[in-house]
XYZ file of C-alpha atoms in Angstrom:
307
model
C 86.448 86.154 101.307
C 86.131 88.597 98.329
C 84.264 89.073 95.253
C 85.090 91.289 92.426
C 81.559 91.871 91.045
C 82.842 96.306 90.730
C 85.304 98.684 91.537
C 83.013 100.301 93.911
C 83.825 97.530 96.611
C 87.113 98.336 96.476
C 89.695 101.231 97.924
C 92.331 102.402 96.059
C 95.162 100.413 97.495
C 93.313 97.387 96.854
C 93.147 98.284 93.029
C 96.838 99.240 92.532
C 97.594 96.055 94.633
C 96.199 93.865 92.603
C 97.554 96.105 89.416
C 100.743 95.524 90.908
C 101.036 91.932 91.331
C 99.542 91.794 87.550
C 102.547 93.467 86.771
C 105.143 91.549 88.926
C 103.601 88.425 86.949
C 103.624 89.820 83.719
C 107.061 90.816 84.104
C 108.358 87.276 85.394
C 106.326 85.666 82.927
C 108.293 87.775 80.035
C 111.474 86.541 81.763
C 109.951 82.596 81.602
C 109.291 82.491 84.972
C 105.891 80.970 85.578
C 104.387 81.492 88.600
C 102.387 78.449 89.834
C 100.404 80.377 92.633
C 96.846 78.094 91.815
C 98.225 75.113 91.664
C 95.870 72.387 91.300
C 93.210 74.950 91.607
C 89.530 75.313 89.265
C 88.286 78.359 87.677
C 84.877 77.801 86.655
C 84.357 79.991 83.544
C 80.252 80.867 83.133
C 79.464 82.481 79.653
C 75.815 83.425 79.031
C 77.582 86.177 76.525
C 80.706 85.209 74.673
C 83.438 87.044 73.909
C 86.734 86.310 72.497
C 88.852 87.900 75.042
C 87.473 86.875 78.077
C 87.856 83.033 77.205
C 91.405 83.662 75.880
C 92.392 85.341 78.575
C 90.992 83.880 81.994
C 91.465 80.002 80.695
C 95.476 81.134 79.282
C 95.594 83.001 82.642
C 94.567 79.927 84.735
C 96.907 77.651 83.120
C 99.985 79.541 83.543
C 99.194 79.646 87.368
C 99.230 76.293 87.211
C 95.831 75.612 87.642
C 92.569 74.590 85.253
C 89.602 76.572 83.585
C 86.253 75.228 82.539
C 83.965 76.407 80.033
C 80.441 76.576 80.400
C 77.887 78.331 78.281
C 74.023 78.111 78.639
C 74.127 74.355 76.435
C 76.484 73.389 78.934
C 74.456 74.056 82.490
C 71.541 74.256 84.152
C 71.456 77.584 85.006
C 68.739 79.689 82.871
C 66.816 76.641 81.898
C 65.003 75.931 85.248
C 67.475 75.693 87.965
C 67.660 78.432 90.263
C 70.515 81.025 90.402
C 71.134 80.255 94.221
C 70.934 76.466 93.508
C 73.879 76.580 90.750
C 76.051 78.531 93.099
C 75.876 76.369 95.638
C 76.622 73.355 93.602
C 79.678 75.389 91.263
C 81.072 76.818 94.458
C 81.522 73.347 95.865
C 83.427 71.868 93.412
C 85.722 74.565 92.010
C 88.063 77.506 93.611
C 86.575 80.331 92.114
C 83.970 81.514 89.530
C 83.993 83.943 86.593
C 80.774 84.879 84.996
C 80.359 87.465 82.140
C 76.613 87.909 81.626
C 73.686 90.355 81.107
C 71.639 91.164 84.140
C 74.299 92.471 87.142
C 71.640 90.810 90.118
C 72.090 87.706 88.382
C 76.049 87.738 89.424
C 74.901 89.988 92.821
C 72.933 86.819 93.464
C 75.102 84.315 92.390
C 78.101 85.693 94.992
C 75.733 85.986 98.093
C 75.669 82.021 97.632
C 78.465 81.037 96.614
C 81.459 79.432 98.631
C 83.820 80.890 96.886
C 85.166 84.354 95.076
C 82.926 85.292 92.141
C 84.265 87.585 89.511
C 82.437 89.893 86.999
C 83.734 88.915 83.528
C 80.969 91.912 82.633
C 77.627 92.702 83.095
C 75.260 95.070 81.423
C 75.954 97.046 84.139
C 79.853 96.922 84.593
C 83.155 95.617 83.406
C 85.728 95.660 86.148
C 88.288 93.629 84.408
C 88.619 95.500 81.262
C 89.388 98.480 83.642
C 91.991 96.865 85.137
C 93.805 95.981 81.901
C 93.139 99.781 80.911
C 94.768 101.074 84.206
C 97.841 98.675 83.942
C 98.300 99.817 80.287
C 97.921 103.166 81.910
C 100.887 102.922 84.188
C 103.137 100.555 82.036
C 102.859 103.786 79.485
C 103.780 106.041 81.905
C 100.094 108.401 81.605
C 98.917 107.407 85.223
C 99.532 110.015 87.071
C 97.824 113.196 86.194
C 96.078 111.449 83.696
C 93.077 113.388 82.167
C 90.841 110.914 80.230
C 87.917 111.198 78.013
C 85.198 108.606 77.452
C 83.718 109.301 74.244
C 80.630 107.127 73.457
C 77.914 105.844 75.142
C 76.741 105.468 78.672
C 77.693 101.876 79.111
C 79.267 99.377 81.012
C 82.267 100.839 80.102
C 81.304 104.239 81.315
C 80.307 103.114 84.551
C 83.079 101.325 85.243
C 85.456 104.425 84.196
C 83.364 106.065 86.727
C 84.359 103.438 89.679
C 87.970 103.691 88.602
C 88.043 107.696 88.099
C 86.423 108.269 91.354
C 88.699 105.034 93.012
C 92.043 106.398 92.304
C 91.612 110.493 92.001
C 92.364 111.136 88.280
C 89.612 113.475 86.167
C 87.257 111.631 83.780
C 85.322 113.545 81.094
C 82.410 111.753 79.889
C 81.001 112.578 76.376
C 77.535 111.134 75.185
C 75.069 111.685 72.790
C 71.522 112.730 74.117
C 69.838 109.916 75.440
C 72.999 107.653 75.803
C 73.835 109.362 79.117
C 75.540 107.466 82.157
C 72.847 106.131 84.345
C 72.660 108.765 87.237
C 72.475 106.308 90.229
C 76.218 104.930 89.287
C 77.076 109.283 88.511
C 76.054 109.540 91.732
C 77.655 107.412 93.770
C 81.229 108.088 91.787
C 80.540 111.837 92.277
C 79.978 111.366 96.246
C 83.196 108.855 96.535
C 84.761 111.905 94.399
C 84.608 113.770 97.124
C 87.213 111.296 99.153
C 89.722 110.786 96.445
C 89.613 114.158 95.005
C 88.802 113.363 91.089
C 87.119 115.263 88.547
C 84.179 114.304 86.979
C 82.803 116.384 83.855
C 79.690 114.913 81.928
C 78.546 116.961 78.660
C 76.846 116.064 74.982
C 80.386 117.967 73.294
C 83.046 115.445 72.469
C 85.120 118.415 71.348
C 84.929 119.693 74.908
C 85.493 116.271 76.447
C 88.487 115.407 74.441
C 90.184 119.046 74.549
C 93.285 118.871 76.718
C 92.896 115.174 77.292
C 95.933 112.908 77.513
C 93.954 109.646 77.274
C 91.092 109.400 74.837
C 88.944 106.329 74.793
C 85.531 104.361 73.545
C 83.772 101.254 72.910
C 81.451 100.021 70.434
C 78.270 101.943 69.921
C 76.219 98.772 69.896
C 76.897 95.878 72.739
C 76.042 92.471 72.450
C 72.406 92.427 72.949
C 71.690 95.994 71.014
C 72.266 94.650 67.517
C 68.252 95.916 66.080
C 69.444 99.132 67.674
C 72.512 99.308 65.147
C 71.359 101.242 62.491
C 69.218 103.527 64.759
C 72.690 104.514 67.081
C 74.863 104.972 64.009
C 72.797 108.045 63.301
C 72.335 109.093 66.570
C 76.345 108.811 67.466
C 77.179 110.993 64.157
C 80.074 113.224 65.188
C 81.253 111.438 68.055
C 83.920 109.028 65.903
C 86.943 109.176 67.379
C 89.663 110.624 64.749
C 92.417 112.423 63.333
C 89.813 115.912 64.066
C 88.917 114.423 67.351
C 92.339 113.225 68.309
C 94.254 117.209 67.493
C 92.377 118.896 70.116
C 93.836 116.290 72.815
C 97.175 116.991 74.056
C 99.749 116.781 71.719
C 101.139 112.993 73.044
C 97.516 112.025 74.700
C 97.079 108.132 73.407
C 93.895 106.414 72.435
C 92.778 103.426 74.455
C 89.933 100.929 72.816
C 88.658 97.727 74.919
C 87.922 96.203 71.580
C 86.484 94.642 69.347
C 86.565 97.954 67.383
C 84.359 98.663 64.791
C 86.392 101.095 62.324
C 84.675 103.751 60.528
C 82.404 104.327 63.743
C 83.260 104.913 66.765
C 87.116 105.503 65.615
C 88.825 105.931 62.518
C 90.973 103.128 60.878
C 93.773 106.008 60.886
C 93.536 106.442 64.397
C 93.189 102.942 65.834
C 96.733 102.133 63.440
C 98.375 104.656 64.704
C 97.957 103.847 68.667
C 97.892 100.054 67.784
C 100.526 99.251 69.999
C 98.802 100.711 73.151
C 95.507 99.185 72.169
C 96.932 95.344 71.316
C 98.923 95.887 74.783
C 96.020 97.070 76.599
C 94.298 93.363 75.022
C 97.119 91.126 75.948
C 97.036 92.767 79.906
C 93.755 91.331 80.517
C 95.513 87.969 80.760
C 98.223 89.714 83.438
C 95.601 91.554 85.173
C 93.332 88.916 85.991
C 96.291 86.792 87.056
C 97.097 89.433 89.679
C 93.672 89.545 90.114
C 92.829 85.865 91.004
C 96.200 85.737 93.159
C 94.865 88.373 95.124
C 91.732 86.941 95.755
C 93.226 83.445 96.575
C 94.787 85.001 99.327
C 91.671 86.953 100.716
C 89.478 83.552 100.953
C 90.430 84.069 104.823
């Protein structure tokens, strides 16, 4: 059995595996074709952070497999109001086929997997979002900018990053990271992507220059500034982010057809321009909607590594 808790515990194959049959469902799903490969099967759904596309996306996904979601927040169960972590897996893990949980601490979801019966799947963390890059690297490919793909992060040294790290270092490609001082990527995850660098042969390049970052690129990307969690640091990171929006300026010293890639929500007039988020809006509103398809290919895959 597998969980999906970061890209780290995964090889390459694995990732463009489960890429592919997101695509092969996507595809037959365009075509009406529903594939009912979880048939009769439960996703619990564990929010202690919300999110719009999360919800939308794993509870549409598990219905078109044929199979049923459930929604619980922190009014809903036990779990952070007395009961053990280790306690709520058990009892989750026994009634349902597989568990997604999108929350704040990553040992809270570490913990929850070593007890659980069955596959456990980061929805995010503080620490990482392994879904969202999936969706990314499927928009990737769908668009054609895969291979050879240069990509700069521009922002701060998030989930996001990390997990742009995982993929980067994963699959080969080079990743340029751009933060302001005192945003930088935590250096335990740099680490570890820089030594499984070594194996796949990508390029990593950290600096405090977005100019540098984005020159040459052919993807440029970001996130919000301020996560869920950071909102009495708003203000505070607006300054400190000053010259690392994401526009027209920003955009001309990429190459000349690099596109712009956003996980969303996207907060215009900070970290990107209203001019430049409308003009790639097609990428960034596909790179949305393949959440759904890649965490169909994703749960299909891990149905059939339960062993």
């Amino acid at each position: 059995m597998r969980h999906f808790l970061t890209l780290k515990d995964y090889t390459k194959e694995e990732i463009l595996e489960i890429v592919d049959i997101g695509l092969k469902i996507k595809k037959d799903l365009k075509s009406g074709i529903y594939n009912k490969e979880l048939q009769n099967q439960t996703l619990a759904m564990i929010f202690e952070k919300s999110s719009t596309r999360t919800r939308v996306s794993f509870e549409t996904g598990m219905f078109q497999l044929g199979g049923h979601a459930l929604f619980l927040s922190n009014r809903d169960i036990h779990l952070g109001r007395g009961e053990p972590v280790k306690d709520t897996a058990r009892v989750i893990s026994s009634m349902c086929d597989m568990v997604m949980i999108r929350t704040f601490e990553h040992s809270m979801i570490e913990e929850f997997a070593s007890y659980s019966k069955v596959p456990v799947i980061n929805g995010l963390t503080d620490t990482y979002h392994p879904v969202q890059l999936l969706a990314d690297y499927m928009t990737m490919v769908e668009y054609g900018i895969a291979d050879g793909a240069i990509v700069a992060y521009i922002g701060d040294g998030n989930n996001m990053t990390n997990s742009w790290l995982m993929l980067c270092a994963k699959l080969g490609f080079e990743l340029r990271i751009a933060t302001p001082k005192g945003y930088e990527v935590d250096n335990d995850v740099l680490e570890d992507a820089m030594s499984m660098a070594k194996e796949s042969g990508a390029v990593i390049k950290v600096t405090n220059d977005p100019k540098e970052a984005v020159h040459g690129a052919t993807i440029v990307t970001t996130d919000t500034w301020a996560s869920m969690g950071q909102e009495d640091e708003k203000e505070q990171r607006i300054k400190d982010f000053a010259g690392y929006m994401v526009d027209d300026l920003m955009m001309c010293l990429s190459q000349k057809d690099a596109k712009f890639l956003h996980c969303l929500p996207a907060y215009r007039g900070q970290e990107v321009s209203e001019e430049i988020l409308e003009k790639h809006s097609k990428i960034v509103f596909d790179e949305a909607e393949n959440r759904l398809h890649a965490q169909k290919g994703l749960m299909v895959w891990l149905d059939k590594h339960k062993g």
